[in-house]
Coordinates of C-alpha atoms and ligand atoms in Angstrom, one line a residue:
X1 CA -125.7 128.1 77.6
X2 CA -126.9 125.8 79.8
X3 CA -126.4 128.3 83.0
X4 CA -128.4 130.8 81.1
X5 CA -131.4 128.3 80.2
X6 CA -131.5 127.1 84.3
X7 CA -131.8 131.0 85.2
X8 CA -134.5 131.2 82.7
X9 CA -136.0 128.3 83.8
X10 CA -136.1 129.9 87.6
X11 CA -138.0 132.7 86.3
X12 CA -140.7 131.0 84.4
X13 CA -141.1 129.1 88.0
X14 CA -141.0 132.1 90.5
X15 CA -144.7 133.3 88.9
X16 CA -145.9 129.7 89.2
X17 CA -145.4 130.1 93.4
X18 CA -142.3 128.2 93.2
X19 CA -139.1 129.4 95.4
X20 CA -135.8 128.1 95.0
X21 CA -134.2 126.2 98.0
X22 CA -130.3 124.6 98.1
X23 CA -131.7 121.9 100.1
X24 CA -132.7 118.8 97.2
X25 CA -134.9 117.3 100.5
X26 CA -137.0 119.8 101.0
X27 CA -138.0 120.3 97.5
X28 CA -141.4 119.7 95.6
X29 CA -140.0 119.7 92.1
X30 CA -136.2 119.1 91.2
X31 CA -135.2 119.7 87.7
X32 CA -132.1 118.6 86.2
X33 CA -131.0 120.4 83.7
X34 CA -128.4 117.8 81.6
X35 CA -125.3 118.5 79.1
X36 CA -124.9 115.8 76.2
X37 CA -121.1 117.5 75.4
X38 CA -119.1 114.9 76.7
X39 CA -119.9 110.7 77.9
X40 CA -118.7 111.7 81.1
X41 CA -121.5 114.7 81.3
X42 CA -124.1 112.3 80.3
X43 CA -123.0 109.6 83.0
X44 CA -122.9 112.4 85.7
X45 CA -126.9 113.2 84.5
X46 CA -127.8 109.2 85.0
X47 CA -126.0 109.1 88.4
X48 CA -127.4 111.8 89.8
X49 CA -131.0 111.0 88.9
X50 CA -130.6 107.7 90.7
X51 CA -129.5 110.0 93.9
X52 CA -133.2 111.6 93.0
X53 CA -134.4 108.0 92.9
X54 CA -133.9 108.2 96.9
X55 CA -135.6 110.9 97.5
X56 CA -138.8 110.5 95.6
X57 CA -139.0 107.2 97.3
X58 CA -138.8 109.2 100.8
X59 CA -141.1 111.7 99.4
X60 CA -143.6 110.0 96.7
X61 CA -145.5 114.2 95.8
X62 CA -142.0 115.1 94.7
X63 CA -141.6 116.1 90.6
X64 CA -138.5 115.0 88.8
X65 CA -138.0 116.4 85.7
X66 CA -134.7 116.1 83.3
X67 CA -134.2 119.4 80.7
X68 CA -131.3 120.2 78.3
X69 CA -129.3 118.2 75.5
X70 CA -129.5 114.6 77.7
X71 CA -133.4 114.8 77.8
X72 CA -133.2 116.5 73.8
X73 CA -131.7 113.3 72.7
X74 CA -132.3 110.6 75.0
X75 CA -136.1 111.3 76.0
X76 CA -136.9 107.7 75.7
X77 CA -133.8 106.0 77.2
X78 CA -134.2 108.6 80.2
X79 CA -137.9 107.3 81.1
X80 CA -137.7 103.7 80.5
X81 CA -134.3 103.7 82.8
X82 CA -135.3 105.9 85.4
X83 CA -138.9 105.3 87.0
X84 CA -138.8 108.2 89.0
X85 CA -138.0 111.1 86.2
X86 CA -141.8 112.5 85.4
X87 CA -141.3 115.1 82.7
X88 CA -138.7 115.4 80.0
X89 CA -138.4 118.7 78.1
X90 CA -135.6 119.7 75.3
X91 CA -133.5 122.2 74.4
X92 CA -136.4 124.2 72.6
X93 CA -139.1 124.1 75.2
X94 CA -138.1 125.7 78.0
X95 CA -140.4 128.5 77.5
X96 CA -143.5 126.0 78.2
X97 CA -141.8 124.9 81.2
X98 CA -144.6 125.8 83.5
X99 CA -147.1 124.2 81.3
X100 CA -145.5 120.9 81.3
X101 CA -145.8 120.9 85.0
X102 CA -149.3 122.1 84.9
X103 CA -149.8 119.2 82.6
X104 CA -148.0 116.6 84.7
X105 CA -149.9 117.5 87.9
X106 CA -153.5 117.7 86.2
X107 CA -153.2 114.8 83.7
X108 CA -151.0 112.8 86.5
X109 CA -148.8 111.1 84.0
X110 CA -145.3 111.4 82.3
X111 CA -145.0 114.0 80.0
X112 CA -142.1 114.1 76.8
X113 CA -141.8 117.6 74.8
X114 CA -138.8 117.7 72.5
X115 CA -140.4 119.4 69.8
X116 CA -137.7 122.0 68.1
X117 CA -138.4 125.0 65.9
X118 CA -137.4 127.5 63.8
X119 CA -138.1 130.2 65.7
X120 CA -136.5 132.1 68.6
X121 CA -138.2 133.0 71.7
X122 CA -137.3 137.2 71.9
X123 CA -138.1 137.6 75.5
X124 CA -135.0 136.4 76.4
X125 CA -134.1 135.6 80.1
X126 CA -135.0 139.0 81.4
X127 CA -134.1 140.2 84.8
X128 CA -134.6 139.0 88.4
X129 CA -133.0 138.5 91.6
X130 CA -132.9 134.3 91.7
X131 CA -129.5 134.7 89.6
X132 CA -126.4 133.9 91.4
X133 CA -124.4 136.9 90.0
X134 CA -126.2 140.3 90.5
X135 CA -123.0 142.3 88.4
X136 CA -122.8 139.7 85.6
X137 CA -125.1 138.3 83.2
X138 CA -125.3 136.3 80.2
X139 CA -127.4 137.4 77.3
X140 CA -128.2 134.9 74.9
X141 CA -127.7 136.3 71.2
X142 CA -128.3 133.2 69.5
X143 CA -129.0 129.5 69.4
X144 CA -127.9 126.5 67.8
X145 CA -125.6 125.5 65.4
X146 CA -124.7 124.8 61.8
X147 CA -121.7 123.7 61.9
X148 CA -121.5 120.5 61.8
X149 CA -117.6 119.5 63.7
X150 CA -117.8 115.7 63.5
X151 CA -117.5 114.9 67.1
X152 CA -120.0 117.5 68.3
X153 CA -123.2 116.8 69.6
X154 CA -124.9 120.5 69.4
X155 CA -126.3 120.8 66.1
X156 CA -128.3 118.0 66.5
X157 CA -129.8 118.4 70.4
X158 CA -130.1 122.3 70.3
X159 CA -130.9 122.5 66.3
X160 CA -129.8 124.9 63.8
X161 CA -129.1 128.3 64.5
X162 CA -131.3 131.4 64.9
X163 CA -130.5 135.0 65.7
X164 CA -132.3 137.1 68.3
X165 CA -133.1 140.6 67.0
X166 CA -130.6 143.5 67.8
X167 CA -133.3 145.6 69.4
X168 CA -134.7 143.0 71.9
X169 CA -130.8 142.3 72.7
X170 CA -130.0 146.1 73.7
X171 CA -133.5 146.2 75.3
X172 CA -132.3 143.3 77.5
X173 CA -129.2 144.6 78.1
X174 CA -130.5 148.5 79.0
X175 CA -133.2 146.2 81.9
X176 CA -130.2 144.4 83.1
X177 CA -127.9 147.8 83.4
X178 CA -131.0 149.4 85.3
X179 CA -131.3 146.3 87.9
X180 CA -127.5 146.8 88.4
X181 CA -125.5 144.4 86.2
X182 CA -122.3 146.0 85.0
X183 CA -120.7 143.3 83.0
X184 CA -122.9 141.4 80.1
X185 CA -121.4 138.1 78.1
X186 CA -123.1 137.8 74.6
X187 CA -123.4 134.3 74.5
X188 CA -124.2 131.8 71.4
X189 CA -122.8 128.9 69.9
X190 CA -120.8 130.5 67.0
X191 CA -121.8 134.4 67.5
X192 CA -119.6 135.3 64.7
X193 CA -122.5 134.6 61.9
X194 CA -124.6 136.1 64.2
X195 CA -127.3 137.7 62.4
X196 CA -126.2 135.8 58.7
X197 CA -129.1 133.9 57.7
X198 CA -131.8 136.3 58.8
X199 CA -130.1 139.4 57.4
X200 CA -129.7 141.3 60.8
X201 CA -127.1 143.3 61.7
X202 CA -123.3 142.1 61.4
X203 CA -122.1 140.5 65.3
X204 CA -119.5 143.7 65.1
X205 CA -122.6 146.1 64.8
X206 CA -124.1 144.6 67.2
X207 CA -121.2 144.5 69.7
X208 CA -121.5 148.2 69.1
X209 CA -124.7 148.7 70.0
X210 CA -124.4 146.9 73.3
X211 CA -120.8 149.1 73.7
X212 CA -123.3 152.0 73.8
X213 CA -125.6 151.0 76.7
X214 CA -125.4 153.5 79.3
X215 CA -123.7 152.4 82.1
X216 CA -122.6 149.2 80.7
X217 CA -119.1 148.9 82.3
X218 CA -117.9 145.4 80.4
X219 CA -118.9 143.4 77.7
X220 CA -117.9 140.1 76.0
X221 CA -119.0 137.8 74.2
X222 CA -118.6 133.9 74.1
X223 CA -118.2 131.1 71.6
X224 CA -116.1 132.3 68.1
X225 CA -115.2 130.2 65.8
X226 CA -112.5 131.0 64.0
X227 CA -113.0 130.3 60.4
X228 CA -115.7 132.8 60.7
X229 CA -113.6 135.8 62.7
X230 CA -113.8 138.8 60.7
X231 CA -111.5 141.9 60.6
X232 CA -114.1 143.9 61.7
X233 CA -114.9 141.8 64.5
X234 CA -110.6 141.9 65.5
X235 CA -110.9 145.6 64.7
X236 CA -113.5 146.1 67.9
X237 CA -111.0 145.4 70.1
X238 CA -109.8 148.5 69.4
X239 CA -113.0 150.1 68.6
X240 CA -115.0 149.6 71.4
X241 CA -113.9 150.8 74.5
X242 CA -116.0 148.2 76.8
X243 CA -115.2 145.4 74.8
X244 CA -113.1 143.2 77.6
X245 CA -109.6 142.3 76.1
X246 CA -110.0 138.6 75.9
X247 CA -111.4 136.1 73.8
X248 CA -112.2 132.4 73.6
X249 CA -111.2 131.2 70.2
X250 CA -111.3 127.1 70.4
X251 CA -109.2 125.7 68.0
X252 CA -109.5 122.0 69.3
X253 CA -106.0 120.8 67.4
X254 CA -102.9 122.0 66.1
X255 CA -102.5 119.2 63.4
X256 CA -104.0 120.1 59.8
X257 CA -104.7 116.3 59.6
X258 CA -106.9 116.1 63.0
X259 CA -108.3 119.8 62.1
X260 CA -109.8 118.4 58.3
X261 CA -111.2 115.4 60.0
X262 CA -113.1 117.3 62.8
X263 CA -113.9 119.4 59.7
X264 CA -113.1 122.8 61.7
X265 CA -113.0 124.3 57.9
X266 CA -109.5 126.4 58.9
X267 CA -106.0 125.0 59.0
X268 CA -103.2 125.6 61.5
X269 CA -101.7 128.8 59.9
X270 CA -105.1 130.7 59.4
X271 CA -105.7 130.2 62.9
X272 CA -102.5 131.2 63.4
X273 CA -102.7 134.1 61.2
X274 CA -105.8 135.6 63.0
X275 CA -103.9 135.0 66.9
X276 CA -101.0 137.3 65.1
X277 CA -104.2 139.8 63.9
X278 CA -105.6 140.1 67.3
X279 CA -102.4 140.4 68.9
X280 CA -101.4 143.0 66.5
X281 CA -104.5 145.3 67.2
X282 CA -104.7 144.8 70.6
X283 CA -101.0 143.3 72.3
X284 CA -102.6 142.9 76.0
X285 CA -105.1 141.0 74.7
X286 CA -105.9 137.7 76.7
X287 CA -106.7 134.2 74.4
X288 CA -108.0 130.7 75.5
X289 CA -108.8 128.1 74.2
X290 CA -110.6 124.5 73.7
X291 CA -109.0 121.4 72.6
X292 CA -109.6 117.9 72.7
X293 CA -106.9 115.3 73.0
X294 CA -107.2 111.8 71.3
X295 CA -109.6 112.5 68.4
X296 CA -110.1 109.4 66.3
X297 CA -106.9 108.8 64.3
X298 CA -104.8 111.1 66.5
X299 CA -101.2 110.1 66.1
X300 CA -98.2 111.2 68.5
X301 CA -96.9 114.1 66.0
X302 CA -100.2 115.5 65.5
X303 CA -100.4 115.4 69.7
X304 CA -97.0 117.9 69.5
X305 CA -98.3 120.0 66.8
X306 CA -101.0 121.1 69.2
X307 CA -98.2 121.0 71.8
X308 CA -96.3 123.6 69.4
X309 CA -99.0 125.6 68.9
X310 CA -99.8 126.0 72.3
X311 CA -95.9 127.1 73.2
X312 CA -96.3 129.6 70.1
X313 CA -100.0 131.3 70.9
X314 CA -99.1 131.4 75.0
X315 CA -102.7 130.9 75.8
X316 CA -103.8 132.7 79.2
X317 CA -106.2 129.8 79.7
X318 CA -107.4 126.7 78.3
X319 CA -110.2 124.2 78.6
X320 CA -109.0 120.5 77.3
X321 CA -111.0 117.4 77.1
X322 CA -110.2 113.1 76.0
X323 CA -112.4 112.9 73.1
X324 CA -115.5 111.0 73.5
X325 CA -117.7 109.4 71.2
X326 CA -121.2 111.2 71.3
X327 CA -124.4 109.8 69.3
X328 CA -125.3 111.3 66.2
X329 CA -121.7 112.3 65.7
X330 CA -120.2 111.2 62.8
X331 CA -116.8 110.6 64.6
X332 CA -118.1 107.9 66.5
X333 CA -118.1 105.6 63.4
X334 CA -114.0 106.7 62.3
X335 CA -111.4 104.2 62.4
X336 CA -108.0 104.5 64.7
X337 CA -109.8 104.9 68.2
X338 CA -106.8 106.0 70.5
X339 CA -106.7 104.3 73.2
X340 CA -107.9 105.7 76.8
X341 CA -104.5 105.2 78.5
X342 CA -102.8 107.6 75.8
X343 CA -105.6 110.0 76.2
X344 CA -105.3 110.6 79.8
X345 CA -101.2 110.8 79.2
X346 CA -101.5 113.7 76.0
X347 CA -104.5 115.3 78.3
X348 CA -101.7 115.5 81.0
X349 CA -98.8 116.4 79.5
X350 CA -100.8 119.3 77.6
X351 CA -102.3 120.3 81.2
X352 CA -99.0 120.9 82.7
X353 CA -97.8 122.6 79.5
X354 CA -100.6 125.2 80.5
X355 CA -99.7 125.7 83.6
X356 CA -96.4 126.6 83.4
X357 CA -97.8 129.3 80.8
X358 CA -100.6 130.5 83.1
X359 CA -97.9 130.7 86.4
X360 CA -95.6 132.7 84.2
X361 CA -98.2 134.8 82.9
X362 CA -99.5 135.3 86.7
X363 CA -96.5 136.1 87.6
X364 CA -95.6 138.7 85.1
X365 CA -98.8 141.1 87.1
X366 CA -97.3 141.0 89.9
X367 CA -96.2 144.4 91.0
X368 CA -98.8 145.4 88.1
X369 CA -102.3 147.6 88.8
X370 CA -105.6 145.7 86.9
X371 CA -109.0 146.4 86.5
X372 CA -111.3 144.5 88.6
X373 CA -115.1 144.0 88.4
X374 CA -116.2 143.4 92.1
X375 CA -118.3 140.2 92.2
X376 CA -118.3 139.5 96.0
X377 CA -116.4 138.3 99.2
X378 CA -113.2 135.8 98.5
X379 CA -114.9 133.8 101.6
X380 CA -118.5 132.9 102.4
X381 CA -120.4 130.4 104.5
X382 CA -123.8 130.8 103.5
X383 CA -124.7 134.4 103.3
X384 CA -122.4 135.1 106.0
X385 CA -118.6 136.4 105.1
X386 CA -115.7 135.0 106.8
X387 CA -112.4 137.1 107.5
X388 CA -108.7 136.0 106.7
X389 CA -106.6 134.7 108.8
X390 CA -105.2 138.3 109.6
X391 CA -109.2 138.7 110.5
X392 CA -109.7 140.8 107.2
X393 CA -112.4 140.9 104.9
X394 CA -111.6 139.7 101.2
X395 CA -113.2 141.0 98.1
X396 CA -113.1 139.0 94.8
X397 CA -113.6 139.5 91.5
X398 CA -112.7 139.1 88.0
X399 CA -110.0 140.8 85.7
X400 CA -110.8 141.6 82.0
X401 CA -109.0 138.7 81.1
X402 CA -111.1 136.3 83.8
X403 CA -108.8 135.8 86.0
X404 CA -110.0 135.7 89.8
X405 CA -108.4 138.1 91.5
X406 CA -109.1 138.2 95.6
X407 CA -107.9 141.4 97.2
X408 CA -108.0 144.1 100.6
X409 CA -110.1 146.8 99.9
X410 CA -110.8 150.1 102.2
X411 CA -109.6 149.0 105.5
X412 CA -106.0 148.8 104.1
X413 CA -106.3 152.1 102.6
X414 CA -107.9 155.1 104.3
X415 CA -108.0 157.5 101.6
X416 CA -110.3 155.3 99.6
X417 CA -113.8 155.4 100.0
X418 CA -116.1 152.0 101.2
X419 CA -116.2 149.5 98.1
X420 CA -119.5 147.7 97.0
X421 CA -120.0 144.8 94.7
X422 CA -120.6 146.0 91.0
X423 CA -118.0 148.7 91.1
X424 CA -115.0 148.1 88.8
X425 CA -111.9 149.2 91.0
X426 CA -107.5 148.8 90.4
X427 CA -105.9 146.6 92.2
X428 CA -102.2 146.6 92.5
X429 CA -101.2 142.6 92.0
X430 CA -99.4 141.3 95.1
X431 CA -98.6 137.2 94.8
X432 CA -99.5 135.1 92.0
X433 CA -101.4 131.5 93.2
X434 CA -102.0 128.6 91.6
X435 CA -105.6 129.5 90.9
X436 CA -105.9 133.1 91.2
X437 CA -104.3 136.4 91.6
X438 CA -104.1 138.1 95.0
X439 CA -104.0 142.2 95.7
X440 CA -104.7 145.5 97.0
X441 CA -107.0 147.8 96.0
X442 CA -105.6 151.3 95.0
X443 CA -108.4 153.1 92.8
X444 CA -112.1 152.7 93.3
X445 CA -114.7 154.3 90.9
X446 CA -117.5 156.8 91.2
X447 CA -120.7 156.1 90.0
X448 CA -123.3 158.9 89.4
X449 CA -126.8 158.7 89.4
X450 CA -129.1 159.9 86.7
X451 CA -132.1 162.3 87.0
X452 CA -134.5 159.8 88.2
X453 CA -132.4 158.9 90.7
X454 CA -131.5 155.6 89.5
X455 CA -127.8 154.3 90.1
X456 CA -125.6 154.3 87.6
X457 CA -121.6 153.4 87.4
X458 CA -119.1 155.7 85.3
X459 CA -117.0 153.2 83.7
Ligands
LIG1 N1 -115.4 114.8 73.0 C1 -114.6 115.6 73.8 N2 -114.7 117.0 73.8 C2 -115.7 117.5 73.1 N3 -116.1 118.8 72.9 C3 -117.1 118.9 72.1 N4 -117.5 117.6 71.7 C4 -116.6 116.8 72.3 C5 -116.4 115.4 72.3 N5 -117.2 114.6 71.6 C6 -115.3 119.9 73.5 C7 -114.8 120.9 72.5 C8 -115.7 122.1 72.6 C9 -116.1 122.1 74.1 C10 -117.3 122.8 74.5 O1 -116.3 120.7 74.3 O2 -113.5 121.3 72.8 O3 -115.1 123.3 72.2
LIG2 FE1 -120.1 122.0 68.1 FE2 -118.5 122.8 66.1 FE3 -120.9 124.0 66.5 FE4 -119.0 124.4 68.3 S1 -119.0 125.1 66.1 S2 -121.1 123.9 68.7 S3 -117.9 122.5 68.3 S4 -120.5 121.9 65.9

């Protein structure tokens, strides 16, 4: 989400003259665009505004401004600890980005805007060229959230939620396909009641609709929660033939005990039950995760009945984190606070429990042919591309299942034609890495191009 908002807040810029640099020093504005999800994001936020500190000091024109959940929630604590910061905007007013700044420079003082609403801005993020990816794109769905989990801080910085309309989603998805992008990620904060309180379409209908984009090659979509994952929703995976076969479903724990307390609102064998639904209707499909180790009142059997479950679902990928204690979150106040020394050992143990799973599931492709989206060169400095040590060009790119696959492409095979970036092409698995998967290309597509001339990719 927060990706998503920064590209959108380029955009708004690139009309106001401004052009984005990777050099902080020579910069007349710097925005920092903050995450409140975790203590440690927050502290990262702080530290790097007193690098800014620095510069400003070097270079007194230059704007500081601080965006996203941080600034949503700690507007006031931001300004009167750092001097230098001279705008604060939250989650909801991104679109008036360029007015703040007007404002700042005409009325030469500090400006705050954390007003939320109910509405959502249609227009979306739209399409440019100051993204980093030109193939794949987020599209923002939704915002906000109303669930409530006790140690999460997103209902109350980015509000309660709000659907986007299904016709200014496919819109923005049709503009994207047209500048290029093959691969789209629906992204909100629980898409599975997409659409619920205003009455729109269902998320599956949706999915459906973006499915039928011409010349869409991939979709996905990104976060479900799984009290709220329908059978028509599991069903798609069959359904929809540019529906990726992965999905992110975050369970957090594996103890019923934990799971009530964070008040998730599913227990450990509905969860369960829905892994053995996808799995059913789609067996190749790929599944990670989110936990967090060391919630309030965590004990050592509720640590190995996440351990368990993680053996039984055989995750392809997870994303784990030591629980924090966030403001506004209700866990902050529970008893039995486990101790950070037990937290880093249940964060490790869980870690290296993965990746065991993910080398054995890496390893299990190799000698296997997979779709890959072409995203790029393995190695750049710059915009220049480095060559191997075998002086050969690597491409990368992604599998269905996200895994980053590096391979050979044309020069090791004469029969196939030149590959660009955006094409989805096979690629027969070679080694399995730590990281990352490594290949040869065998199979690339063909794209057409329609009567106006415009390029378009056959899926
Ligand atoms: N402490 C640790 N991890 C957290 N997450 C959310 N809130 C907290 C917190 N207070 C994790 C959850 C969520 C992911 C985005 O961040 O696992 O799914
Ligand atoms: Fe946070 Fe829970 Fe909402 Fe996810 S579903 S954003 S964890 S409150």
């Amino acid at each position: 989400m927060n990706v998503y908002d920064s590209e959108r807040i380029i955009r708004l810029l690139k009309p106001e003259g401004f052009i984005r640099t990777d050099f902080p020093e020579k910069a007349d504005l710097i925005i920092l665009n903050t995450c409140a999800i975790r203590e440690k994001a927050e502290q990262k936020a702080f530290s790097f505004l007193g690098r800014l500190s620095k510069l400003k000091k070097k270079n007194p024109e230059l704007l500081v401004g601080v965006g996203g959940c941080v600034a949503q929630q700690e507007a006031e604590k931001a300004l009167s600890r750092v001097p230098s910061i001279d705008f604060v905007f939250g989650t909801h007013a991104v679109p008036r980005i360029a007015e703040i700044i007007n404002r700042v420079e005409v009325e030469g003082r500090r400006i705050v805007d954390v007003k939320m609403s109910d509405e959502i801005n249609e227009s979306g993020r739209g399409v440019d060229d100051t993204e980093n990816s030109t193939v794949s794109r987020f599209v923002t769905i939704m915002r906000g959230c109303d669930n409530f989990c006790t140690y999460c801080v997103v209902p109350h910085v980015r509000g309660s939620e709000a659907s986007r309309k299904p016709d200014s989603i496919v819109n923005e998805v049709k503009a994207l396909v047209d500048a290029g992008v093959r691969e789209v990620t629906l992204l909100g904060q629980n898409v599975n009641s997409y659409g619920t309180k205003e009455g729109l379409c269902s998320f599956p209908e949706l999915l459906s609709r973006v499915n039928d984009v011409t010349g869409i090659g991939r979709v996905r979509f990104t976060t479900s929660h799984p009290k709220d994952m329908s059978d028509e929703l599991i069903d798609s995976f069959q359904n929809l033939d540019k529906l990726c076969n992965h999905i992110h479903l975050p369970v957090q724990s594996g103890s019923d005990r934990v799971l009530k307390k964070m008040n998730r609102k599913y227990t450990r064998d509905q969860y369960l039950d829905k892994i053995m639904r996808l799995k059913k209707v789609c067996p190749d499909i790929a599944i990670t995760s989110d936990f967090i180790v060391g919630f309030p009142g965590e004990m050592e059997d509720d640590f190995q009945e996440t351990i368990k479950l993680i053996e039984t679902v055989g995750y392809d990928g997870l994303f784990a984190f030591k629980y924090s204690d966030r403001p506004s979150a209700p866990a902050r106040s529970f008893s039995g606070k486990v101790p950070e020394d037990i937290k880093k050992k249940r964060l490790k143990v869980l870690l290296e429990l993965q990746e065991s799973i993910t080398a054995e599931k890496n390893k299990m492709l190799v000698g296997q042919t997979v779709q890959v989206l072409v995203e790029g060169f393995s190695k750049k400095q710059g915009n220049e591309t480095l060559t191997d040590k075998l002086g050969k060009t690597q491409w990368s790119g992604r599998t269905v299942a996200h895994k980053i696959v590096n391979f050979y492409g044309s020069d090791e095979n004469e029969n196939l034609p030149e590959i660009s970036i955006g094409q989805l092409v096979d690629v027969r698995i070679e080694k399995a890495l730590a990281h990352s998967l490594w290949g040869i290309c065998t199979h690339i597509d063909h794209d057409t191009r329609d009567e106006k001339g415009d390029k378009h990719y056959a899926a």
